[in-house]
PDB file of C-alpha atoms in Angstrom:
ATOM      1  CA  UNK N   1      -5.275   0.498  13.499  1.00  0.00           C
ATOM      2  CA  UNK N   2      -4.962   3.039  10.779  1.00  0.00           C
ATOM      3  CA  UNK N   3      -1.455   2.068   9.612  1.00  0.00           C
ATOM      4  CA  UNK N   4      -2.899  -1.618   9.480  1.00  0.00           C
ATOM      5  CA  UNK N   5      -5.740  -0.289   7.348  1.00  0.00           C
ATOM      6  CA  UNK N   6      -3.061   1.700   4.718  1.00  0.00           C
ATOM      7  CA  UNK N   7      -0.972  -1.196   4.704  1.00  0.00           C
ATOM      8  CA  UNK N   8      -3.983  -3.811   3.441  1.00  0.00           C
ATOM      9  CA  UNK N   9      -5.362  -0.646   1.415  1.00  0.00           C
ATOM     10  CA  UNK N  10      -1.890  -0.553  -0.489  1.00  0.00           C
ATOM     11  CA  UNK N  11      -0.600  -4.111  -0.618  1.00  0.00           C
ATOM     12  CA  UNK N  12      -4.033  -6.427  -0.117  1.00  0.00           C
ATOM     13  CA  UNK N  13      -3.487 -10.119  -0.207  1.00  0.00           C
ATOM     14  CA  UNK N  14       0.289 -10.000   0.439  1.00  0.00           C
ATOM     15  CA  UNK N  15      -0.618  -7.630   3.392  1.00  0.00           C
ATOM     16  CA  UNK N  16      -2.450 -10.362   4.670  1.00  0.00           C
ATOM     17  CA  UNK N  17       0.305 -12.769   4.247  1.00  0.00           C
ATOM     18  CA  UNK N  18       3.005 -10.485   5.831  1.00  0.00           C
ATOM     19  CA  UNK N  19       0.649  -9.124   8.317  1.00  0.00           C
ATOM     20  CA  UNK N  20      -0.380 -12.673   9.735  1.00  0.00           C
ATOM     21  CA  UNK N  21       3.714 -14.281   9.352  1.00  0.00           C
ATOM     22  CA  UNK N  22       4.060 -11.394  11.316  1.00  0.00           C
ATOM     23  CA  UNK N  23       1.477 -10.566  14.100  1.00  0.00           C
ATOM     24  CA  UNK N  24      -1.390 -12.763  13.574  1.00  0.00           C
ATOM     25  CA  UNK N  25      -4.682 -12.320  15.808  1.00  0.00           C
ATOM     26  CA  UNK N  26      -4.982  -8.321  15.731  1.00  0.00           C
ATOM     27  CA  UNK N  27      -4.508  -8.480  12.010  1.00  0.00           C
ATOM     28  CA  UNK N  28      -6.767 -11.310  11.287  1.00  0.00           C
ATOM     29  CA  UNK N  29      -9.466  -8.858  13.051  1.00  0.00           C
ATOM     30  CA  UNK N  30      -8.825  -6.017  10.896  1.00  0.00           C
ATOM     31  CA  UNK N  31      -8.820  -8.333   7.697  1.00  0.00           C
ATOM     32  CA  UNK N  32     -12.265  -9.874   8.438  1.00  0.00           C
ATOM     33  CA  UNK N  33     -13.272  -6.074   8.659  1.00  0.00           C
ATOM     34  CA  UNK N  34     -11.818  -5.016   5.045  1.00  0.00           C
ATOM     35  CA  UNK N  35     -14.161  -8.476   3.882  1.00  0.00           C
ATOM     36  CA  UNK N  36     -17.286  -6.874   5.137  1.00  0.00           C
ATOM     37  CA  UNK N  37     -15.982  -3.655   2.964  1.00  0.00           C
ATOM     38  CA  UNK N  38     -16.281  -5.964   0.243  1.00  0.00           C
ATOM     39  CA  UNK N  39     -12.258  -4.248  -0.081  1.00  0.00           C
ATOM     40  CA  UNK N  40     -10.731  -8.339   0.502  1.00  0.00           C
ATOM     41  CA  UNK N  41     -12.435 -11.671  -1.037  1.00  0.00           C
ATOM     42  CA  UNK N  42     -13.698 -14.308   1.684  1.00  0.00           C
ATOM     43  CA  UNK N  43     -11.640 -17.466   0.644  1.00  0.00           C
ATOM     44  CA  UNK N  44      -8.125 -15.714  -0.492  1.00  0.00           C
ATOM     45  CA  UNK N  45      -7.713 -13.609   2.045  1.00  0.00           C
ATOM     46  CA  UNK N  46      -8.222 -17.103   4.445  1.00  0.00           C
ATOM     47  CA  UNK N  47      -5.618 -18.679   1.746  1.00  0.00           C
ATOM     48  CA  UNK N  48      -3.436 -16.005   2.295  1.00  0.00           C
ATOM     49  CA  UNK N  49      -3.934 -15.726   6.119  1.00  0.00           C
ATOM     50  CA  UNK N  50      -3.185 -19.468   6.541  1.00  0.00           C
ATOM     51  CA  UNK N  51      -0.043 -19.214   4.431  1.00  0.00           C
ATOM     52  CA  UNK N  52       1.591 -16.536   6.575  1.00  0.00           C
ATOM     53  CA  UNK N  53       0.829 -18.331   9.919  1.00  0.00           C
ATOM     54  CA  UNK N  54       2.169 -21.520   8.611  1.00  0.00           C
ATOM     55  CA  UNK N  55       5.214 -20.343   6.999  1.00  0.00           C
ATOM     56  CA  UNK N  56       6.191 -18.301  10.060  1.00  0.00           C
ATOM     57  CA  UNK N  57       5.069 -21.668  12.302  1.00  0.00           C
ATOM     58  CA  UNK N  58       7.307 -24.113  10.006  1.00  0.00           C
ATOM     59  CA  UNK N  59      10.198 -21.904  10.259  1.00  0.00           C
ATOM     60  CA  UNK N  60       9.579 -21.924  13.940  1.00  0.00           C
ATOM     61  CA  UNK N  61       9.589 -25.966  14.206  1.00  0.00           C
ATOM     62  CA  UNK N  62      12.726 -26.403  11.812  1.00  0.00           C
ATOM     63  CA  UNK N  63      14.505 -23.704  13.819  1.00  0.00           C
ATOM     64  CA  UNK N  64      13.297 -26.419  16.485  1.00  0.00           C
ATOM     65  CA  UNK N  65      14.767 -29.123  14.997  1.00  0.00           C
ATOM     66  CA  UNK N  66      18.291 -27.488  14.678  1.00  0.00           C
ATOM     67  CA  UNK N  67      18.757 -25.169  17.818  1.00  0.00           C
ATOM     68  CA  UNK N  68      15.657 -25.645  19.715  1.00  0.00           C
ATOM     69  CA  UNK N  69      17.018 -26.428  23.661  1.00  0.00           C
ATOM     70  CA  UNK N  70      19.645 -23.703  23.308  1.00  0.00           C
ATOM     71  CA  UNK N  71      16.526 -21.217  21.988  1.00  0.00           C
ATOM     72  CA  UNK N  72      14.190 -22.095  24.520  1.00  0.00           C
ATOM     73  CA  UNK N  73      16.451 -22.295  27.122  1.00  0.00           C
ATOM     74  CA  UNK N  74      18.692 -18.954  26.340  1.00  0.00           C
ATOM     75  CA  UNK N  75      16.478 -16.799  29.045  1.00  0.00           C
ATOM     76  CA  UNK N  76      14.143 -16.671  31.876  1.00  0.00           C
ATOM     77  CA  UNK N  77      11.228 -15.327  29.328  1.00  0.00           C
ATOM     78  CA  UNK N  78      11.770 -18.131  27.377  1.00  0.00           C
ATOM     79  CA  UNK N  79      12.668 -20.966  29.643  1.00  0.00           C
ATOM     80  CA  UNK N  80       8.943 -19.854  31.617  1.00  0.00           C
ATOM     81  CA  UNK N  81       7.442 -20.420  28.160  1.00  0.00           C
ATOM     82  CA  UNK N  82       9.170 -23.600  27.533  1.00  0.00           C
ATOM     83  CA  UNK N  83       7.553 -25.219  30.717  1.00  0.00           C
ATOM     84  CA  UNK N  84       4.035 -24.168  30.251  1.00  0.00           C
ATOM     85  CA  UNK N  85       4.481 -25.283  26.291  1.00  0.00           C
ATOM     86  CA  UNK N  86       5.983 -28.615  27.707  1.00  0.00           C
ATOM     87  CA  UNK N  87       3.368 -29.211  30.214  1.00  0.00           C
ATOM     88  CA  UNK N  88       0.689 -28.462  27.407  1.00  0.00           C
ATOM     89  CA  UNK N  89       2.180 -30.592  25.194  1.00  0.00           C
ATOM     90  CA  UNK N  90       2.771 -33.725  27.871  1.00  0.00           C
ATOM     91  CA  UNK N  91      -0.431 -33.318  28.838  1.00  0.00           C
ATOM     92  CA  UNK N  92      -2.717 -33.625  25.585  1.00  0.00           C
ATOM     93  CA  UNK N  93      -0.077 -34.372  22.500  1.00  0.00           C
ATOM     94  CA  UNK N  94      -0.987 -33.389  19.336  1.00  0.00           C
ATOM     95  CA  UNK N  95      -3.897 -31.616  20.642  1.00  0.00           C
ATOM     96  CA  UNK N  96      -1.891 -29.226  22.042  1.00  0.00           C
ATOM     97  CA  UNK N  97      -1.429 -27.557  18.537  1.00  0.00           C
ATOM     98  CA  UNK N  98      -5.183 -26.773  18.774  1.00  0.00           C
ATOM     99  CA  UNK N  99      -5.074 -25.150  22.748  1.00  0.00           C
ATOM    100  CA  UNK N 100      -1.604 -23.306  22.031  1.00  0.00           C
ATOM    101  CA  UNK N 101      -3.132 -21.697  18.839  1.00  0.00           C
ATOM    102  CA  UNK N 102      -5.996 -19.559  21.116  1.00  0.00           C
ATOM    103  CA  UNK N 103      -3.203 -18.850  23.587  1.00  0.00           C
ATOM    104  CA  UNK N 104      -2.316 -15.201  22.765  1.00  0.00           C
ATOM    105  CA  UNK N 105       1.656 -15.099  23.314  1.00  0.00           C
ATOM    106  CA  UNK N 106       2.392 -18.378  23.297  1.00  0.00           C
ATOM    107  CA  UNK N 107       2.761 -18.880  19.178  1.00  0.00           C
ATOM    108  CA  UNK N 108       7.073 -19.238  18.933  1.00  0.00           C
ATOM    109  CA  UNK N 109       7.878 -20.934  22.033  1.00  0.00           C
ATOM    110  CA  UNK N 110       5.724 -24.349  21.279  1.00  0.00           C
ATOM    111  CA  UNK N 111       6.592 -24.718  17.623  1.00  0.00           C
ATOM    112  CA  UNK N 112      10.528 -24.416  18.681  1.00  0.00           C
ATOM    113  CA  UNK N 113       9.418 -27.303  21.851  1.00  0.00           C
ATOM    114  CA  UNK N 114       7.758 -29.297  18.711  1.00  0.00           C
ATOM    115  CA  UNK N 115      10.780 -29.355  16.061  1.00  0.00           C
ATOM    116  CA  UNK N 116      13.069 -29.937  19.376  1.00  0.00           C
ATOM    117  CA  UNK N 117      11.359 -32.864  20.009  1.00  0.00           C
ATOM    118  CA  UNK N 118      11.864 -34.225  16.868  1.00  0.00           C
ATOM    119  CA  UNK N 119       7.723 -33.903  16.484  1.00  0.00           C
ATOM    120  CA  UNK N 120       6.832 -35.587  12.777  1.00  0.00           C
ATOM    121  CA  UNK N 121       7.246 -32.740  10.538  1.00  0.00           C
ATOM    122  CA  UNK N 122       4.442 -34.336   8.261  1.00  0.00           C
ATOM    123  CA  UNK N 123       2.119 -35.060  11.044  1.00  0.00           C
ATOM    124  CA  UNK N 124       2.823 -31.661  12.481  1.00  0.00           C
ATOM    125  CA  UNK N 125       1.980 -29.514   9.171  1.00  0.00           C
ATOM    126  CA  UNK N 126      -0.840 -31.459   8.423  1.00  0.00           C
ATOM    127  CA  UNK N 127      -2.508 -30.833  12.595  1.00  0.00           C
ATOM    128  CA  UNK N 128      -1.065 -27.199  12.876  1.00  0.00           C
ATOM    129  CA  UNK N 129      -3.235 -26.767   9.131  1.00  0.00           C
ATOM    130  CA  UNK N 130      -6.355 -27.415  10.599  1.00  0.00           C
ATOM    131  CA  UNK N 131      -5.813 -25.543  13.956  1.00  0.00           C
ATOM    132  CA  UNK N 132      -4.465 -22.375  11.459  1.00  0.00           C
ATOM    133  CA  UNK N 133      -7.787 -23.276   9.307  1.00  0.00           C
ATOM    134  CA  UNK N 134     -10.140 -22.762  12.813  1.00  0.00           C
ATOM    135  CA  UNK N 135      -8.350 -20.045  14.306  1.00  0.00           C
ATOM    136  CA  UNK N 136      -8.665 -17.739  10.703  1.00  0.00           C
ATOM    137  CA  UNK N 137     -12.115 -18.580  10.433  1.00  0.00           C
ATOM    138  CA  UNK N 138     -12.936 -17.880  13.816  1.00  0.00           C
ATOM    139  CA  UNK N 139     -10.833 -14.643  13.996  1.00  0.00           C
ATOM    140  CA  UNK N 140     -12.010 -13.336  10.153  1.00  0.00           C
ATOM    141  CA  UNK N 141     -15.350 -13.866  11.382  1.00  0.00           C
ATOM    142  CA  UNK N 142     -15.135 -11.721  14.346  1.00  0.00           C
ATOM    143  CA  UNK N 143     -13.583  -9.300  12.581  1.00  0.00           C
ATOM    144  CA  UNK N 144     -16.272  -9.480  10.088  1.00  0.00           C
ATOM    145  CA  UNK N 145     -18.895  -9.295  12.619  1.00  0.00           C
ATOM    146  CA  UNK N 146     -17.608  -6.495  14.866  1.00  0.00           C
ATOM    147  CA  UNK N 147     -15.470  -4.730  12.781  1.00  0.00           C
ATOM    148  CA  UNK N 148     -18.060  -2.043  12.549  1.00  0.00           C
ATOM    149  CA  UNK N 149     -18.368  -1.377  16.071  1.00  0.00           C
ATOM    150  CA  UNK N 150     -14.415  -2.120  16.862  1.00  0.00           C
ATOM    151  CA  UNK N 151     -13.961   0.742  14.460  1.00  0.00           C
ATOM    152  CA  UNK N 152     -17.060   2.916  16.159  1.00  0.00           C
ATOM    153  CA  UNK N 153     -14.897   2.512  19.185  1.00  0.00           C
ATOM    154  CA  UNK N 154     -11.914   3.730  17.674  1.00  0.00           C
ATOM    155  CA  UNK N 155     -13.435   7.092  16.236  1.00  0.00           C
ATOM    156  CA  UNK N 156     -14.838   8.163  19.063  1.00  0.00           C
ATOM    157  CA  UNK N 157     -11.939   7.696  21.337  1.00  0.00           C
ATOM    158  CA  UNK N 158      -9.878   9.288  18.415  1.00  0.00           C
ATOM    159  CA  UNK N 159     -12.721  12.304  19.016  1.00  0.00           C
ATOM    160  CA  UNK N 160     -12.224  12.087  22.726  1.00  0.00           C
ATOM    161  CA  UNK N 161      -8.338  12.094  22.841  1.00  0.00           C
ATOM    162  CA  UNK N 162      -8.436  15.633  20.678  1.00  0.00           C
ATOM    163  CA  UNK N 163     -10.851  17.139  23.205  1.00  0.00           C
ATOM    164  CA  UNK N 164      -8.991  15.856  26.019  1.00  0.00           C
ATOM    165  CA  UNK N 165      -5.529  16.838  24.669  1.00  0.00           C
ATOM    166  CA  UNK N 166      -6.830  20.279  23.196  1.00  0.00           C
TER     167      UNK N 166
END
């Protein structure tokens, strides 16, 4: 959690970019945090949160559209993936963008499924930017909310593992 912290000390709203192209849910947490510090603004850092998810998901869907079936099926890990993604996306659609976003691990395999299946590109960005829009809120308000204890954790386990490891 600390280098997290250094990195959106040093960097700020492009840390929150990079940090949610790259990671997403875990950083999100730590960013609504830094908001309560009054160290990160409200509505950029959900600008800037938004914008890394759905860069990283658009590349994701166009690398879809060009390799997607050899991606998803290259290996077992993958090929699981691909079926529950399929069956998700069988099942409810479009709606699936929404269920798929709250499913931690599952953020690569469905957007490669979507541009593989030729999925409007249009109607895609314009779904996945409200599901982006209700997952940051939701996750920059936890953040916000527990932050304090989350951190309160942290420090005393930090306190705990010097004891314990002399």
């Amino acid at each position: 959690m600390e280098n997290i912290e250094l990195f959106l000390k040093h960097y700020g709203y492009i840390a929150v970019f990079i940090g949610t192209f790259l990671e997403g849910e875990l950083f999100l947490l730590v960013v609504g945090f830094f908001i309560k510090l009054n160290f990160l603004e409200p509505i950029k850092s959900l600008i800037f949160a938004m914008s890394g998810a759905f860069l990283h998901e658009i590349i994701y869907f166009l690398l879809g559209r060009w390799k997607g079936r050899q991606l998803l099926l290259k290996n077992a890990y993958t090929r699981k993936k691909y079926r529950k993604a399929k069956k998700i996306f069988e099942k409810y659609g479009i709606l699936s963008i929404f269920i798929i976003r709250f499913w931690y691990g599952m953020r690569v395999v469905p957007m490669i499924l979507m541009g593989a299946t030729k999925f409007n590109i249009w109607k895609f960005a314009f779904f996945n930017l409200i599901s982006l829009f209700i997952w940051a809120v939701i996750y920059l308000s936890l953040g916000y909310i527990f932050g304090k204890a989350a951190e309160e954790v942290f420090q005393e386990a930090k306190e705990y593992y010097f004891i314990v490891a002399g």
